[in-house]
Structure formats: C-alpha cells, structure tokens
Amino acid sequence: MLTYMQGTSRPELAFAVHQAARFCIDPKLSHERAIHRIGKYLKGTEDKGITFRPDPDKGLECFVDADFAGGWNKGDASNADAVLSRTGYVIMNAGCPVHWCSKLQTEIALSTTEAEYIALSQSLREVIPLIELLKEINEVFTIYLPTPKIKCKVYEDNESCISLAMKQKFSPRTKHIALKYHHFRAHVNNRTIDMVPVDTKEQIADIFTKPLDEGPFIYLRKKLNGW
C-alpha cells in the first residue's frame, strides 16, 4: 500500500518507503518503528496529496540529485550495500510532477561526481523518451514545448558532473565511468537538453535522496506537492 501511495499521490514518501522496503525480508524493531512513523505522518496529512497548479511557461524540467555513499557507517564498514549511492529525481511538466524516483544505484560510485553523473544518466533515460512523446503529441495538439532543463545541485563536484556531461573529455578520475552512462551527450550537444545548476536549497530532488530536517522537508514538499 505504501509503495502504491508514494508512486501515485505522495511522492514525498518515496525515500522513506524505499528505505523501509529494503528490509521487508528480515525486518527489525527499528524498521517497525519507521513504518509506524510513516503511518502517523499519513494520519496527520490524510486529506493531502498532489495539488496541480500548471504553469505553461515552465515546460519540461527534471531535478536530479544523488547522495554519495549515504548509508555508510563505521559500524558496518564491511557491508558493500552500505556504500551504494542513492539516485533521486523528479520530472515535471508545466511545474507539475509527472514522474519521480528514489532508488539505490546498482554499482559503487568512487566520487560525488560519479554518483551525480550516474543519477543524471538514469533520469535522462526517462526524460529523452518523454521529449519524443511530447513532440508527437504536439503534432496533434499545440502545446508549449521549450527545451527541457536538467537541474543539479551547485557543489564543486556537481559542477564537475555538468562539465563532464557537456564536454567530450575524460580525466584520470573519470575515465573509468562506464560508457553506458554517456548515452545522453548527443542531446546535450544539440541543445535538446540544457544543463542548469540549481542552488542546494532549491533542489527538489534532495527530498528523494536522504532524510531531511523538518524545515527543509516542508519547504521542498511544498515545491513538489503544492502544500
């Protein structure tokens, strides 16, 4: 039920639900408490969901973020799953969320740049087909179709991620990144996709990658859900 809700009307729960679902085979008391906390949150916001307020001027946008090795801790340093980074993104059209995701990456990233680049690649696998779909729809119904924008957090490593996506070059620290993650470069080069940095506080995808304090959570939830 929680998986259905986070995938349809409560995107702000995506990180918490996915994190709890990882341990459904062998749950502990801490996981039970986490589920109870999610239930209490839903009880207190049972009349809420996604409020759509379309803004045609915004067109297609995608906010992408990654949490580099966010689950690592010294007490469980030998667990390979603990060093997997988490991808989070939300695709919005006219300012309204249409698709979102919070999931662990399938391979170990060696730097923040690599984690962000993998997240960028994963999100664009959804964005590029959506661009083509909107073009086909536009032939029948006239719709506002500006160049979609991919927005990443403004950290130095993330600037490196943007640079890696826009420039056809490798460095000793990035040449090991698998070729499968470079599939979108042609779309960046022909300006089908614009890479735009975004301030950390305005990064909506941050809500999909890590637990947030109450203030940032409520602020990003409003930008995502409209309340």
CSV table of C-alpha atoms in Angstrom, one decimal:
chain,number,residue,atom,x,y,z
A,1,MET,CA,0.0,0.0,0.0
A,2,LEU,CA,2.8,2.4,0.9
A,3,THR,CA,4.6,1.7,-2.3
A,4,TYR,CA,1.4,2.4,-4.3
A,5,MET,CA,0.9,5.7,-2.4
A,6,GLN,CA,4.4,7.0,-2.9
A,7,GLY,CA,4.2,6.2,-6.6
A,8,THR,CA,0.9,7.9,-7.3
A,9,SER,CA,-0.1,10.7,-4.9
A,10,ARG,CA,2.6,11.1,-2.1
A,11,PRO,CA,6.0,11.5,-3.7
A,12,GLU,CA,7.5,13.0,-0.6
A,13,LEU,CA,7.3,9.5,1.0
A,14,ALA,CA,9.4,7.9,-1.8
A,15,PHE,CA,12.7,7.8,0.1
A,16,ALA,CA,11.3,6.6,3.4
A,17,VAL,CA,9.2,3.9,1.8
A,18,HIS,CA,12.0,2.6,-0.3
A,19,GLN,CA,14.4,2.6,2.6
A,20,ALA,CA,11.9,0.6,4.7
A,21,ALA,CA,11.1,-1.8,1.9
A,22,ARG,CA,14.8,-2.8,1.6
A,23,PHE,CA,14.4,-4.8,4.9
A,24,CYS,CA,11.0,-6.4,4.4
A,25,ILE,CA,12.6,-9.9,4.2
A,26,ASP,CA,14.2,-9.6,7.6
A,27,PRO,CA,12.7,-6.6,9.4
A,28,LYS,CA,13.9,-5.4,12.8
A,29,LEU,CA,12.3,-3.4,15.5
A,30,SER,CA,13.8,-0.2,14.0
A,31,HIS,CA,12.0,-0.9,10.7
A,32,GLU,CA,8.7,-1.4,12.5
A,33,ARG,CA,9.1,1.9,14.2
A,34,ALA,CA,9.9,3.6,10.9
A,35,ILE,CA,6.7,2.2,9.4
A,36,HIS,CA,4.7,3.4,12.4
A,37,ARG,CA,6.2,6.9,11.9
A,38,ILE,CA,5.2,6.9,8.3
A,39,GLY,CA,1.7,5.9,9.3
A,40,LYS,CA,1.5,8.7,11.8
A,41,TYR,CA,2.6,11.1,9.2
A,42,LEU,CA,-0.1,9.9,6.8
A,43,LYS,CA,-2.7,10.1,9.5
A,44,GLY,CA,-1.9,13.7,10.1
A,45,THR,CA,-2.0,14.5,6.4
A,46,GLU,CA,-4.8,12.2,5.3
A,47,ASP,CA,-6.5,14.9,3.3
A,48,LYS,CA,-3.4,15.8,1.3
A,49,GLY,CA,-2.0,14.7,-2.0
A,50,ILE,CA,-0.6,16.4,-5.1
A,51,THR,CA,-2.0,19.8,-5.9
A,52,PHE,CA,-1.5,20.6,-9.6
A,53,ARG,CA,-1.1,24.3,-10.5
A,54,PRO,CA,0.1,24.2,-14.1
A,55,ASP,CA,2.5,26.9,-15.3
A,56,PRO,CA,2.8,26.5,-19.1
A,57,ASP,CA,5.9,28.8,-19.2
A,58,LYS,CA,7.9,26.2,-17.3
A,59,GLY,CA,7.7,23.4,-19.8
A,60,LEU,CA,9.5,20.2,-19.2
A,61,GLU,CA,12.0,20.1,-16.3
A,62,CYS,CA,13.9,17.5,-14.4
A,63,PHE,CA,15.5,17.9,-11.0
A,64,VAL,CA,18.3,15.3,-10.3
A,65,ASP,CA,20.3,14.6,-7.2
A,66,ALA,CA,22.5,11.9,-5.7
A,67,ASP,CA,23.6,11.0,-2.2
A,68,PHE,CA,27.1,9.7,-2.4
A,69,ALA,CA,27.5,6.6,-0.1
A,70,GLY,CA,24.9,7.9,2.2
A,71,GLY,CA,24.4,4.6,4.1
A,72,TRP,CA,28.0,4.1,5.0
A,73,ASN,CA,29.0,4.0,8.7
A,74,LYS,CA,32.0,2.7,10.6
A,75,GLY,CA,30.0,0.1,12.5
A,76,ASP,CA,29.1,-1.7,9.2
A,77,ALA,CA,32.1,-0.9,7.1
A,78,SER,CA,32.3,-4.3,5.5
A,79,ASN,CA,28.8,-4.2,4.0
A,80,ALA,CA,29.1,-3.4,0.3
A,81,ASP,CA,25.4,-2.4,0.1
A,82,ALA,CA,26.1,0.4,2.7
A,83,VAL,CA,28.3,2.3,0.2
A,84,LEU,CA,25.9,2.4,-2.7
A,85,SER,CA,24.8,5.9,-3.6
A,86,ARG,CA,21.2,6.9,-4.0
A,87,THR,CA,19.6,8.4,-7.0
A,88,GLY,CA,16.7,10.8,-6.7
A,89,TYR,CA,14.9,12.7,-9.5
A,90,VAL,CA,11.6,14.2,-10.4
A,91,ILE,CA,10.4,15.1,-13.9
A,92,MET,CA,7.9,18.0,-14.0
A,93,ASN,CA,5.8,19.4,-16.8
A,94,ALA,CA,4.4,22.8,-16.5
A,95,GLY,CA,5.5,22.8,-12.9
A,96,CYS,CA,3.6,19.7,-12.0
A,97,PRO,CA,5.4,16.4,-11.1
A,98,VAL,CA,4.7,13.6,-13.6
A,99,HIS,CA,7.3,11.0,-12.7
A,100,TRP,CA,9.7,10.6,-9.7
A,101,CYS,CA,12.1,8.0,-8.4
A,102,SER,CA,14.2,7.2,-5.3
A,103,LYS,CA,16.5,4.2,-5.6
A,104,LEU,CA,19.9,2.9,-4.9
A,105,GLN,CA,22.4,2.8,-7.7
A,106,THR,CA,23.5,-0.7,-8.8
A,107,GLU,CA,27.2,-0.1,-8.6
A,108,ILE,CA,29.6,1.6,-6.3
A,109,ALA,CA,30.5,5.2,-7.2
A,110,LEU,CA,34.0,6.3,-6.4
A,111,SER,CA,33.3,10.0,-6.0
A,112,THR,CA,30.4,12.5,-5.7
A,113,THR,CA,30.9,13.4,-9.4
A,114,GLU,CA,30.5,9.8,-10.5
A,115,ALA,CA,27.4,9.4,-8.2
A,116,GLU,CA,25.8,12.6,-9.6
A,117,TYR,CA,26.7,11.6,-13.2
A,118,ILE,CA,25.1,8.1,-12.8
A,119,ALA,CA,22.0,9.8,-11.4
A,120,LEU,CA,21.9,12.2,-14.3
A,121,SER,CA,22.1,9.3,-16.8
A,122,GLN,CA,19.4,7.3,-15.1
A,123,SER,CA,17.0,10.3,-15.1
A,124,LEU,CA,17.6,11.1,-18.7
A,125,ARG,CA,16.6,7.6,-19.7
A,126,GLU,CA,13.1,8.7,-18.7
A,127,VAL,CA,13.4,12.3,-20.0
A,128,ILE,CA,14.5,11.6,-23.5
A,129,PRO,CA,11.5,9.3,-24.4
A,130,LEU,CA,9.2,11.8,-22.8
A,131,ILE,CA,10.6,14.5,-25.0
A,132,GLU,CA,9.8,12.4,-28.1
A,133,LEU,CA,6.3,11.7,-26.8
A,134,LEU,CA,5.6,15.4,-26.3
A,135,LYS,CA,6.8,16.1,-29.8
A,136,GLU,CA,4.4,13.5,-31.2
A,137,ILE,CA,1.5,15.0,-29.1
A,138,ASN,CA,2.5,18.5,-30.3
A,139,GLU,CA,1.7,17.4,-33.9
A,140,VAL,CA,-1.9,16.8,-32.9
A,141,PHE,CA,-2.4,19.3,-30.0
A,142,THR,CA,-0.5,22.5,-29.8
A,143,ILE,CA,1.5,22.5,-26.6
A,144,TYR,CA,4.2,24.7,-25.1
A,145,LEU,CA,7.4,22.7,-25.7
A,146,PRO,CA,10.6,24.6,-24.7
A,147,THR,CA,13.9,22.8,-24.2
A,148,PRO,CA,13.8,20.7,-21.0
A,149,LYS,CA,16.2,21.7,-18.3
A,150,ILE,CA,18.2,19.3,-16.1
A,151,LYS,CA,19.0,20.9,-12.8
A,152,CYS,CA,21.7,19.7,-10.5
A,153,LYS,CA,22.9,20.9,-7.1
A,154,VAL,CA,25.6,23.6,-7.1
A,155,TYR,CA,28.6,21.8,-5.4
A,156,GLU,CA,32.0,21.7,-6.9
A,157,ASP,CA,31.7,18.1,-7.7
A,158,ASN,CA,28.4,18.7,-9.3
A,159,GLU,CA,29.9,21.4,-11.4
A,160,SER,CA,32.3,18.7,-12.4
A,161,CYS,CA,29.4,16.5,-13.3
A,162,ILE,CA,27.9,19.2,-15.5
A,163,SER,CA,31.3,19.8,-17.1
A,164,LEU,CA,31.7,16.0,-17.8
A,165,ALA,CA,28.2,15.9,-19.4
A,166,MET,CA,28.8,18.9,-21.7
A,167,LYS,CA,32.5,18.4,-22.7
A,168,GLN,CA,33.8,15.5,-24.7
A,169,LYS,CA,36.8,14.8,-22.4
A,170,PHE,CA,38.0,12.5,-19.7
A,171,SER,CA,40.3,12.9,-16.8
A,172,PRO,CA,42.2,10.3,-14.8
A,173,ARG,CA,39.5,10.5,-12.2
A,174,THR,CA,36.6,10.0,-14.6
A,175,LYS,CA,37.8,7.8,-17.4
A,176,HIS,CA,36.7,4.6,-15.6
A,177,ILE,CA,33.0,5.7,-15.7
A,178,ALA,CA,31.2,3.1,-17.9
A,179,LEU,CA,30.3,4.2,-21.4
A,180,LYS,CA,26.7,3.3,-20.8
A,181,TYR,CA,26.3,6.4,-18.8
A,182,HIS,CA,27.3,8.7,-21.6
A,183,HIS,CA,24.3,7.9,-23.8
A,184,PHE,CA,22.7,11.4,-23.5
A,185,ARG,CA,25.7,13.5,-24.6
A,186,ALA,CA,24.4,14.0,-28.1
A,187,HIS,CA,21.2,15.5,-26.7
A,188,VAL,CA,23.2,17.9,-24.6
A,189,ASN,CA,25.4,18.9,-27.6
A,190,ASN,CA,22.5,19.6,-29.9
A,191,ARG,CA,20.8,21.6,-27.1
A,192,THR,CA,17.8,19.3,-26.8
A,193,ILE,CA,18.7,19.3,-23.2
A,194,ASP,CA,20.1,22.2,-21.2
A,195,MET,CA,22.3,21.6,-18.1
A,196,VAL,CA,21.5,24.2,-15.5
A,197,PRO,CA,22.9,24.3,-11.9
A,198,VAL,CA,20.5,25.0,-9.1
A,199,ASP,CA,21.0,26.1,-5.5
A,200,THR,CA,21.1,23.4,-2.9
A,201,LYS,CA,18.1,24.8,-1.0
A,202,GLU,CA,16.0,24.8,-4.2
A,203,GLN,CA,16.9,21.2,-5.3
A,204,ILE,CA,13.6,19.5,-5.2
A,205,ALA,CA,15.2,16.1,-5.8
A,206,ASP,CA,17.0,16.4,-2.4
A,207,ILE,CA,13.8,15.0,-0.8
A,208,PHE,CA,14.3,11.7,-2.7
A,209,THR,CA,17.9,11.1,-1.6
A,210,LYS,CA,18.2,11.5,2.2
A,211,PRO,CA,16.2,12.1,5.4
A,212,LEU,CA,15.8,15.9,5.9
A,213,ASP,CA,15.1,18.1,8.9
A,214,GLU,CA,11.6,19.4,9.3
A,215,GLY,CA,12.2,22.8,7.8
A,216,PRO,CA,13.8,21.7,4.5
A,217,PHE,CA,11.4,18.8,4.2
A,218,ILE,CA,8.3,21.1,4.5
A,219,TYR,CA,9.8,23.6,2.0
A,220,LEU,CA,10.7,21.0,-0.6
A,221,ARG,CA,7.3,19.3,-0.1
A,222,LYS,CA,5.6,22.5,-0.9
A,223,LYS,CA,7.6,22.9,-4.1
A,224,LEU,CA,6.9,19.3,-5.0
A,225,ASN,CA,3.3,18.7,-3.9
A,226,GLY,CA,1.9,22.2,-3.7
A,227,TRP,CA,1.2,22.3,0.1
